[in-house]
XYZ file of C-alpha atoms in Angstrom:
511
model
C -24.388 34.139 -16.379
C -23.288 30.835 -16.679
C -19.566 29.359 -16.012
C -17.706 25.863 -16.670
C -14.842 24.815 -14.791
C -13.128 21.547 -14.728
C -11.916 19.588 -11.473
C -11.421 15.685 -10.478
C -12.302 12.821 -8.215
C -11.669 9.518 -7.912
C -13.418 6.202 -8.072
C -11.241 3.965 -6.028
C -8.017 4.736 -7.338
C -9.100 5.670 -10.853
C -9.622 9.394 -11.680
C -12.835 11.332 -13.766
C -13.259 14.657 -14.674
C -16.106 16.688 -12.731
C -17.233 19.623 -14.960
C -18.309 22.115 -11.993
C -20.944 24.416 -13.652
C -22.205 27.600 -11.974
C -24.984 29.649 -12.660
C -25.566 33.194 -11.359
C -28.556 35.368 -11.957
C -31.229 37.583 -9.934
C -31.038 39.789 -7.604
C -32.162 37.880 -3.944
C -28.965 35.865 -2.346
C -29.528 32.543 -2.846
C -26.604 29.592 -3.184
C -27.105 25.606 -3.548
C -24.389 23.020 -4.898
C -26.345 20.120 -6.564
C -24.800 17.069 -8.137
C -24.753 14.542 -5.131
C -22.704 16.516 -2.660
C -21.066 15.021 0.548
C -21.192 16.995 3.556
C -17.674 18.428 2.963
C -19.201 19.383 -0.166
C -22.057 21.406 1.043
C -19.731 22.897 3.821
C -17.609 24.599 0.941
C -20.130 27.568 0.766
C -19.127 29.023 4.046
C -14.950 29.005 2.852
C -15.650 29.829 -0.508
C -17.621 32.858 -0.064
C -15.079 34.135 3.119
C -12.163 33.115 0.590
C -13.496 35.315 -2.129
C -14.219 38.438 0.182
C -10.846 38.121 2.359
C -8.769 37.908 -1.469
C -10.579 41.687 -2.224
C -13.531 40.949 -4.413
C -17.226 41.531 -3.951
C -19.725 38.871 -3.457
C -23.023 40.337 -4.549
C -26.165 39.039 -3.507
C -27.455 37.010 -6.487
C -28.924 33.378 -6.972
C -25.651 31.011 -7.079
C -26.669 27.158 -8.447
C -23.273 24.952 -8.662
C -23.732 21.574 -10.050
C -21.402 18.789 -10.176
C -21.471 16.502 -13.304
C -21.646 13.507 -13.864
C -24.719 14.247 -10.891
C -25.457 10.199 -10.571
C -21.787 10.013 -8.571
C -20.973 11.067 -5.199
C -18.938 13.978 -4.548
C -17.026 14.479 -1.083
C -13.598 16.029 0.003
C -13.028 19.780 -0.126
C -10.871 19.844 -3.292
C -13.754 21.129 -5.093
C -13.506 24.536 -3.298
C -11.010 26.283 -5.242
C -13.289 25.511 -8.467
C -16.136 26.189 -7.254
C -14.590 29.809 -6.317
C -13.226 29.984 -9.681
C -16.602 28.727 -11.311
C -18.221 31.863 -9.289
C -16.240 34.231 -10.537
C -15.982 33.533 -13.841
C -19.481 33.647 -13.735
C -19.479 37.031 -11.541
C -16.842 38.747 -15.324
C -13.825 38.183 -12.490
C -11.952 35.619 -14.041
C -11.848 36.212 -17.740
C -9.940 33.181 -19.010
C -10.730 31.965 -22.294
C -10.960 28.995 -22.656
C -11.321 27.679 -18.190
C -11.629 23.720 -20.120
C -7.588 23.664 -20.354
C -6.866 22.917 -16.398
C -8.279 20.895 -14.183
C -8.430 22.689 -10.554
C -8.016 21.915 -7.204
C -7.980 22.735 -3.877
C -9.325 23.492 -0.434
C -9.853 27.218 0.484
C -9.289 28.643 4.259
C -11.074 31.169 5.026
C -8.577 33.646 3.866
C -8.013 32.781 0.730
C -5.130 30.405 1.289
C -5.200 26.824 -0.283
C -4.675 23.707 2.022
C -3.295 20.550 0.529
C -6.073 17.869 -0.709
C -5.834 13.999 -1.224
C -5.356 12.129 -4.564
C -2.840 14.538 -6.326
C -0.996 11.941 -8.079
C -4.219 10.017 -9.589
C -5.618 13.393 -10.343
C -2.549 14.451 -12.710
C -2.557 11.136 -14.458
C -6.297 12.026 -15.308
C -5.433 15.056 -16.530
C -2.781 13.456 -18.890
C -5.112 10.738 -20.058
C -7.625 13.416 -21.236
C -4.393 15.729 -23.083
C -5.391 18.667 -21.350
C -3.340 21.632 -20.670
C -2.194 20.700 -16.517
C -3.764 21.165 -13.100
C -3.971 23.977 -10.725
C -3.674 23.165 -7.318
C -1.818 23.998 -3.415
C 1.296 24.325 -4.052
C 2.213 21.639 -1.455
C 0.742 19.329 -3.880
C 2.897 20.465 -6.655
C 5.614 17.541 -6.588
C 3.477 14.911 -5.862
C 1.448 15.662 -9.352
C 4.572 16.692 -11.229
C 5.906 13.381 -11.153
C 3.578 12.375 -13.914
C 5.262 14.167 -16.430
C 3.859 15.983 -19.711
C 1.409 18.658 -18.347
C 1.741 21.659 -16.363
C 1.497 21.983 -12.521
C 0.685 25.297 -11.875
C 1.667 25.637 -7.670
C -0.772 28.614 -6.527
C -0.533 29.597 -2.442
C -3.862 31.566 -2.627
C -7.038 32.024 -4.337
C -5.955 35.277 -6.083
C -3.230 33.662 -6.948
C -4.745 31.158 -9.027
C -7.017 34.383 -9.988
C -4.560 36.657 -11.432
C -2.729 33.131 -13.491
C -6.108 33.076 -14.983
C -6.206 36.273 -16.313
C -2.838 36.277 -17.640
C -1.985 38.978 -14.876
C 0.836 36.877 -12.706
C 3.180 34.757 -14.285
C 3.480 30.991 -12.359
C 6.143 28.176 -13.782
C 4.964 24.953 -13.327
C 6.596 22.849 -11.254
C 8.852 20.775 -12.863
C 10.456 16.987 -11.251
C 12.722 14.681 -13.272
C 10.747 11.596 -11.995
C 13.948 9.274 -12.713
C 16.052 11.107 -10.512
C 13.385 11.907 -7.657
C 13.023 7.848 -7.859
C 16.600 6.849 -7.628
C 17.299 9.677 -4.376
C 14.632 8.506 -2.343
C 15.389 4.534 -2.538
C 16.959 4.727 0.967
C 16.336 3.085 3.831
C 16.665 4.123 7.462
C 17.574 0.343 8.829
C 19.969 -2.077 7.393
C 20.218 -5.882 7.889
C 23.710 -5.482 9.202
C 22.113 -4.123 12.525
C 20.844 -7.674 13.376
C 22.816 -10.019 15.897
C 22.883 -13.682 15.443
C 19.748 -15.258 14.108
C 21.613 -16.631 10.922
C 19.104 -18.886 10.456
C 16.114 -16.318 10.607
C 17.314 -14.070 8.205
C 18.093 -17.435 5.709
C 14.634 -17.739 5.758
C 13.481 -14.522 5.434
C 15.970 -14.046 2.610
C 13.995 -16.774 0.905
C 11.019 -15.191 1.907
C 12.054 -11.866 -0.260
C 12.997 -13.889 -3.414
C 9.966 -16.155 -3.550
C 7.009 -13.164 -2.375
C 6.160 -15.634 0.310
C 4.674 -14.869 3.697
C 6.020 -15.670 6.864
C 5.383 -16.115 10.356
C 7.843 -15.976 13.237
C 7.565 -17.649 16.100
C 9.912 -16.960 19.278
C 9.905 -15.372 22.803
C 9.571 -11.648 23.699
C 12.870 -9.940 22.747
C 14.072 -12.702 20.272
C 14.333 -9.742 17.776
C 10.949 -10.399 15.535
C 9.798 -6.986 15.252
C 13.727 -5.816 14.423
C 14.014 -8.317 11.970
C 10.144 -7.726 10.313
C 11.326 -3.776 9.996
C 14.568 -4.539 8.137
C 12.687 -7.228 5.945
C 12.060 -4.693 2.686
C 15.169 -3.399 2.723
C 16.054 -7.316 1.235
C 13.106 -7.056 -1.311
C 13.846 -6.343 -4.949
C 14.094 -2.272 -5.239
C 10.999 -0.978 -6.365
C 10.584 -0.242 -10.045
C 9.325 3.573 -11.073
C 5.876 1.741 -12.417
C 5.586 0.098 -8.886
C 6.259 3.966 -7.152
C 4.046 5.261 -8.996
C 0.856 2.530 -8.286
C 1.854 2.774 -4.363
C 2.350 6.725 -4.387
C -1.155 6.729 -6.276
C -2.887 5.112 -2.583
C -1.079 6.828 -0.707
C -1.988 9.997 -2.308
C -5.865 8.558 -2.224
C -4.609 8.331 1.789
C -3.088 11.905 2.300
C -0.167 10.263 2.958
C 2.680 11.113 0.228
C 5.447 13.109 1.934
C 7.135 16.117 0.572
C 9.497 14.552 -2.027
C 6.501 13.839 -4.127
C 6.975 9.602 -3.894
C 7.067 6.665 -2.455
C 10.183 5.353 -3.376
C 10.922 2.339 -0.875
C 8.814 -0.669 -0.238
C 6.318 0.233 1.885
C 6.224 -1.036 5.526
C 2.858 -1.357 7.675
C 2.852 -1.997 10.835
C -0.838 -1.861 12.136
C -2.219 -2.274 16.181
C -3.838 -5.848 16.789
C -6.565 -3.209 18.092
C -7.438 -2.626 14.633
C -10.765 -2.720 12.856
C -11.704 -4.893 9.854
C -12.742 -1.690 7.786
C -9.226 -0.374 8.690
C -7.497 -3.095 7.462
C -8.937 -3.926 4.129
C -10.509 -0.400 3.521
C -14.029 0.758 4.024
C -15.977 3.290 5.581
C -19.191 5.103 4.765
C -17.257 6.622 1.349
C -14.664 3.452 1.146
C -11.159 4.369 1.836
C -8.170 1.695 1.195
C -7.150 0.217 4.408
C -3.585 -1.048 5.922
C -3.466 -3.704 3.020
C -3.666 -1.463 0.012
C -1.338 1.065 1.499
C 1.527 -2.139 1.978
C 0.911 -2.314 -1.458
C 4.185 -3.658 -3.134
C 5.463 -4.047 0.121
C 5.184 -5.867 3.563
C 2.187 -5.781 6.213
C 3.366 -6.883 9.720
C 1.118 -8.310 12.065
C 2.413 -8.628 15.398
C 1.603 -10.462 18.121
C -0.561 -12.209 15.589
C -3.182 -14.041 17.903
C -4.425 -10.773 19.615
C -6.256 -9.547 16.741
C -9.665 -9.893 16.506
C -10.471 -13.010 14.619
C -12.936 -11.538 12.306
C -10.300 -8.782 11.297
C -7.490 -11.710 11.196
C -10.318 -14.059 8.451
C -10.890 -10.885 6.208
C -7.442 -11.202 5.201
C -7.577 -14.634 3.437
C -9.282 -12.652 -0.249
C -6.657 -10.313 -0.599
C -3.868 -13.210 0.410
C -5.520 -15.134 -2.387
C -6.589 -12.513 -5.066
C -3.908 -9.455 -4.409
C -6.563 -6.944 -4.710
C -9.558 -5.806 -2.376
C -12.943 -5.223 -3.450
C -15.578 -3.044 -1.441
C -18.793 -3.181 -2.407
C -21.535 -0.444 -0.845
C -25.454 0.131 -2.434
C -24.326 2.536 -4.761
C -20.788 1.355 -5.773
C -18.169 -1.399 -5.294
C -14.298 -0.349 -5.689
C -11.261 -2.044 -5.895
C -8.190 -1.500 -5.020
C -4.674 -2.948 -5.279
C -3.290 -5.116 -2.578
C 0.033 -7.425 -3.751
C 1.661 -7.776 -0.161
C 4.102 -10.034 1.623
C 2.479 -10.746 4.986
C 5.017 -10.876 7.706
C 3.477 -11.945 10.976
C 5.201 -12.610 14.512
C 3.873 -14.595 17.767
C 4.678 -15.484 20.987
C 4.955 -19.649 21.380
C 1.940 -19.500 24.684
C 0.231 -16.771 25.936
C 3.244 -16.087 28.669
C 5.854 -16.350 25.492
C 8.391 -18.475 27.089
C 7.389 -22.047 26.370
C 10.409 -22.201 24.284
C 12.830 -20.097 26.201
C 15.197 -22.109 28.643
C 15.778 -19.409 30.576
C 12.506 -18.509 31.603
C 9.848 -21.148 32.913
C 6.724 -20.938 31.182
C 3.920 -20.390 33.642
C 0.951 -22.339 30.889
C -0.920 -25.024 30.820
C -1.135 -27.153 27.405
C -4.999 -26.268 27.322
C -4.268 -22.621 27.146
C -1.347 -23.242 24.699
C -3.745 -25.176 22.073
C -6.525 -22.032 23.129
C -4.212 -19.255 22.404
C -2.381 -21.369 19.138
C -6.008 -22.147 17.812
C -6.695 -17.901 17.539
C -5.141 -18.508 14.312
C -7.320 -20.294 11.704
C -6.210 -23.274 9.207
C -7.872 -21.225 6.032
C -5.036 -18.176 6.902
C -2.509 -20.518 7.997
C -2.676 -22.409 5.074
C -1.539 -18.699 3.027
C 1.593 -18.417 5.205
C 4.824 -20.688 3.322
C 7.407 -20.187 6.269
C 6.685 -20.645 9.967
C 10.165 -19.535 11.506
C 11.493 -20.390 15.175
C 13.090 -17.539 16.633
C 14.819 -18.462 19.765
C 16.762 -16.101 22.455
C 19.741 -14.732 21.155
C 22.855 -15.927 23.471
C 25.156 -13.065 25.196
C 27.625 -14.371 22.761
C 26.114 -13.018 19.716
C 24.561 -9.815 21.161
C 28.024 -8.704 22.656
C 29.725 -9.962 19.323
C 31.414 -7.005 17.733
C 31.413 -7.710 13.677
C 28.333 -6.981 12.231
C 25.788 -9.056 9.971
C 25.485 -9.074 6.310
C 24.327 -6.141 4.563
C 20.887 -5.276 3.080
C 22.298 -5.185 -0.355
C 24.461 -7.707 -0.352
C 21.410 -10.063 0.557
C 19.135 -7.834 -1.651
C 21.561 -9.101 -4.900
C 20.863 -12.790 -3.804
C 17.037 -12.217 -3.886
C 16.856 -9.888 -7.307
C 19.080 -12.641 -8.932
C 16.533 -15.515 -7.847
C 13.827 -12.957 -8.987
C 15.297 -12.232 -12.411
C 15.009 -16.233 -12.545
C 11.342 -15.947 -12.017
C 10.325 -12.895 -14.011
C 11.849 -14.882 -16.783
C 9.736 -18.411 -15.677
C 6.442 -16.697 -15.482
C 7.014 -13.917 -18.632
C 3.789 -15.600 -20.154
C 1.681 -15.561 -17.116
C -0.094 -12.208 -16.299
C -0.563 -13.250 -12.859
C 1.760 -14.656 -11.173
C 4.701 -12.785 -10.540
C 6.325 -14.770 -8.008
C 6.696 -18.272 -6.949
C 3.979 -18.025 -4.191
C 1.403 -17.210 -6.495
C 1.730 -20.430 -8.093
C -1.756 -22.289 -8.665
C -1.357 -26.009 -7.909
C -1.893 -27.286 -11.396
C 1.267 -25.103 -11.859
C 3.740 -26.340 -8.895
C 3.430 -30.209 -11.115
C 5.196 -28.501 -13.641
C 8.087 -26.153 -12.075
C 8.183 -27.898 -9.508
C 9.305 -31.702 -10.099
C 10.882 -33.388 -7.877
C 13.409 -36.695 -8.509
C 12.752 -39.971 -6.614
C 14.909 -39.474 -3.520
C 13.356 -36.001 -3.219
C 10.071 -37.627 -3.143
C 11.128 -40.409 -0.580
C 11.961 -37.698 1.681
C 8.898 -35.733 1.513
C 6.838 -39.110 2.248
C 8.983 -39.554 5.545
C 8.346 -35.702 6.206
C 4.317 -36.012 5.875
C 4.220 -38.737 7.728
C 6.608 -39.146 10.433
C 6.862 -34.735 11.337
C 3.308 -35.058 11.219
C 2.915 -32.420 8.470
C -0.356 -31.363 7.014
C -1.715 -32.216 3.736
C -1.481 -28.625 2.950
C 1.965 -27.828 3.770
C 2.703 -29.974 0.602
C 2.457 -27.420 -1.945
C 4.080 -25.180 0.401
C 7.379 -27.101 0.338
C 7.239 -27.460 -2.961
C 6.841 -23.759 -3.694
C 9.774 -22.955 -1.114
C 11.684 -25.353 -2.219
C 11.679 -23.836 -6.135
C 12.581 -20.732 -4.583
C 15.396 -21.936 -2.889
C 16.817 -23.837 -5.692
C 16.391 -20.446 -7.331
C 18.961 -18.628 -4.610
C 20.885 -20.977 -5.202
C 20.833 -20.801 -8.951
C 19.821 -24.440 -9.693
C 17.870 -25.702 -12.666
C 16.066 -28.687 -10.319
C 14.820 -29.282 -6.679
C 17.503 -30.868 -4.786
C 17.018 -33.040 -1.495
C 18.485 -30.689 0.218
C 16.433 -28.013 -1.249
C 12.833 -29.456 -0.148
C 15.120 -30.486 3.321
C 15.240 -26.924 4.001
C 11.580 -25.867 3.218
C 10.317 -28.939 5.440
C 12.097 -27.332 8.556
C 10.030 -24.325 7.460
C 6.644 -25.591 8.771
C 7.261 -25.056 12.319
C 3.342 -25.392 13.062
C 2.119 -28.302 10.600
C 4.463 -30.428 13.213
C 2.580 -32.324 15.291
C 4.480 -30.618 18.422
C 1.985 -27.670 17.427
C -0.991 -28.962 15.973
C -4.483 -27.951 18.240
């Protein structure tokens, strides 16, 4: 007897149907899953026929043939137990559903008959909505994450004969049901606040322009200057995240495993990887590609620190995504792409000791292994970062001072404002969404500049000793800060503040 059930996969972050069909006939035991199977794939024979004996129903000895359509794609994960168990039995008279094409199914059996949570929920569900089928069966611990999609039913099942006894019309199971608006506006809290940062009024000026312009930044100080407390309290200054925006990053982070229980990622995402990490990790990739540390910042901010200890090779594979906001992987038999519209918020030591600008401390390097350990970082990525910020030792004064900084959303207010100004610059370009991801033909236009203005960005390139290719920087900063401070035109003192910006174009730290 033949059987047709209906489950999903993904290709990169995009969803397809998989129509699992199963075949049983004869009367010698025989059982093999066709259709490009993975190894997690293959594996599901051992869980699927324990599941199905441990939930009470026989497993006769018969030839059992599953395939997995569309068979020219690879299939791998173990959400295709549950149905591949349901595919059986509906082929063994068990399940007697009529019509098995309204739900997709999903779901990874123990041994018992319990279902374990699987990856890529979220994308699943929106599948199932694009095709205007019924809903989706799946773990129950899964339930939220694909309710927040909205128009089809989630049926939550804890077991196999759960999802058994739904089919038949023998156990009644609501579907879950979230209210995506209000699951969206209770999780858009954050742990840290800006307020818990001591002095450094300067650092979190520019990071504040940082926030409203999208660009990225790279702080420079000694250890304990406060960098990493500062990077960590940086997206709680971004614009809040709109429900479209939660539900692209919840989408990779379901791909990753990685939603938590409220169904959403709500906040602006914050990654903070090891300079021990891999290329593959970083950007994505693996044997069956996987997004890496840049897809999963995703609307949000990837932190680097101690910037010149990662590999360089890992450091250099960051300069497409910088430039395109999206990562491709390509592999023989398919390339993917996924999303990857980041701020990049880097921190270094000054030398290899980190107290070549600390008075307090004596800095025990040589220039030669200054100029080795500043040239770790290449010109092609160094041209992508806007801000290079000084962070210097905080004095007793400050750290013992008992009033607290400015508030998260009181600087948060400042940035959406200069944002709003943006959005409304940029309505007719599709891609750019921010003043950093102006193209240079671009910055002529928004970003004129009156005589004086120009006089004083002569006098910066030449006698600072900046680059060539800090000059569209400035400009760029510059717009943005005019923006905070809600001015029509670039001001001197505008492009005076972006110059001081470009700690590292200054001849003091060229290599």
């Amino acid at each position: 007897m033949l059987a047709r059930v209906l489950s999903s996969s993904l290709i990169g972050i995009d969803p397809y149907l998989v129509e699992v069909e199963v075949n049983v006939e004869g009367h010698a035991f025989r059982y093999s899953t066709v259709g490009l199977p993975e190894l997690a794939v293959r594996e599901s024979k051992e869980r699927v026929i324990s599941a199905i004996k441990n939930s009470g129903y026989k497993f006769p000895p018969k030839a059992y043939t599953i395939n997995l359509a569309p068979a020219d794609i690879k299939k791998e994960g173990s959400a295709f137990d549950l149905p591949i168990a349901i595919g059986i039995l509906a082929a063994l008279g068990v399940v007697i559903h009529e019509d098995l094409d309204d739900y997709v199914l999903l779901g990874e059996l123990s041994l018992d008959g319990t279902l374990r949570p699987v990856k890529g929920a979220l994308p699943s569900a929106v599948g199932v909505k694009e095709h205007k089928l019924k809903g989706l069966i799946l773990p129950a611990q899964n339930a939220r994450e694909a309710a927040v999609t909205g128009n089809i039913d989630v049926i939550p099942v804890h077991t196999l004969l759960d999802a058994i006894l739904f089919l038949n019309g023998e156990k009644h199971i609501e579907p879950i049901e979230v209210d995506p608006e209000l699951l969206f506006s209770n999780a858009q809290n954050y742990p840290v606040d800006f307020a818990d940062v001591r002095g450094q009024a300067h650092v979190k000026r520019a990071l504040e322009v940082a926030a409203a312009g999208g660009h990225n930044v790279l702080m420079i100080g000694p250890p304990g200057s406060g960098k990493t407390m500062l990077a960590k309290r940086f997206p709680t200054i971004l614009p809040q995240m709109t429900l479209d925006e939660a539900l692209e990053t919840t989408k990779i982070h379901s791909i990753a495993g990685m939603v938590r229980t409220e169904g959403l990622v709500a906040t602006r995402p914050f990654r903070s990887p090891h300079h021990t990490i891999s290329d593959a990790a970083l950007v994505g990739g693996g044997r069956i590609p996987r997004p890496g540390e840049v897809s999963l910042a995703h609307h949000g901010v990837l932190f680097l620190d101690e910037l010149p200890e990662f590999q360089k090779n890992v450091l250099e594979v960051l300069r497409q995504p910088l430039e395109n906001i999206e990562v491709t992987i390509s592999r023989a038999t398919m390339s993917l792409t996924y999303p990857a519209n980041f701020i990049l918020l880097s921190a270094m030591n000054p030398c290899p000791c980190g107290f070549s600008s600390d008075p307090r401390h004596e800095c025990s390097c040589n220039s030669a292994g200054i100029q080795k350990y500043m040239a770790k970082i290449s010109g092609p990525l160094l041209d992508r970062i806007d801000l290079h910020i000084e962070v210097p030792a905080i004095p007793f004064e400050e750290l013992a001072a008992k009033q607290d900084g400015e508030c998260s959303v009181a600087v948060r207010q400042r940035v959406q404002a200069a944002r709003d100004l943006q959005i409304s610059r940029f309505q007719n370009e599709s891609s750019i969404h921010s003043n950093a991801d102006m193209p240079p033909k671009m910055i002529r236009t928004v970003c004129q500049i009156d005589e004086n203005s120009a006089v004083l960005l002569k006098s910066a390139i030449t006698n600072l000793g900046l680059s060539a290719r800090a000059y569209d920087r400035i400009l760029k900063v510059s717009r943005t800060i005019a923006d905070l401070s809600t001015s029509t035109s670039i001001q001197a003192e505008h492009l005076s503040e972006a110059i001081q910006y470009r700690t590292l174009d200054r001849q003091l730290w060229m290599v």
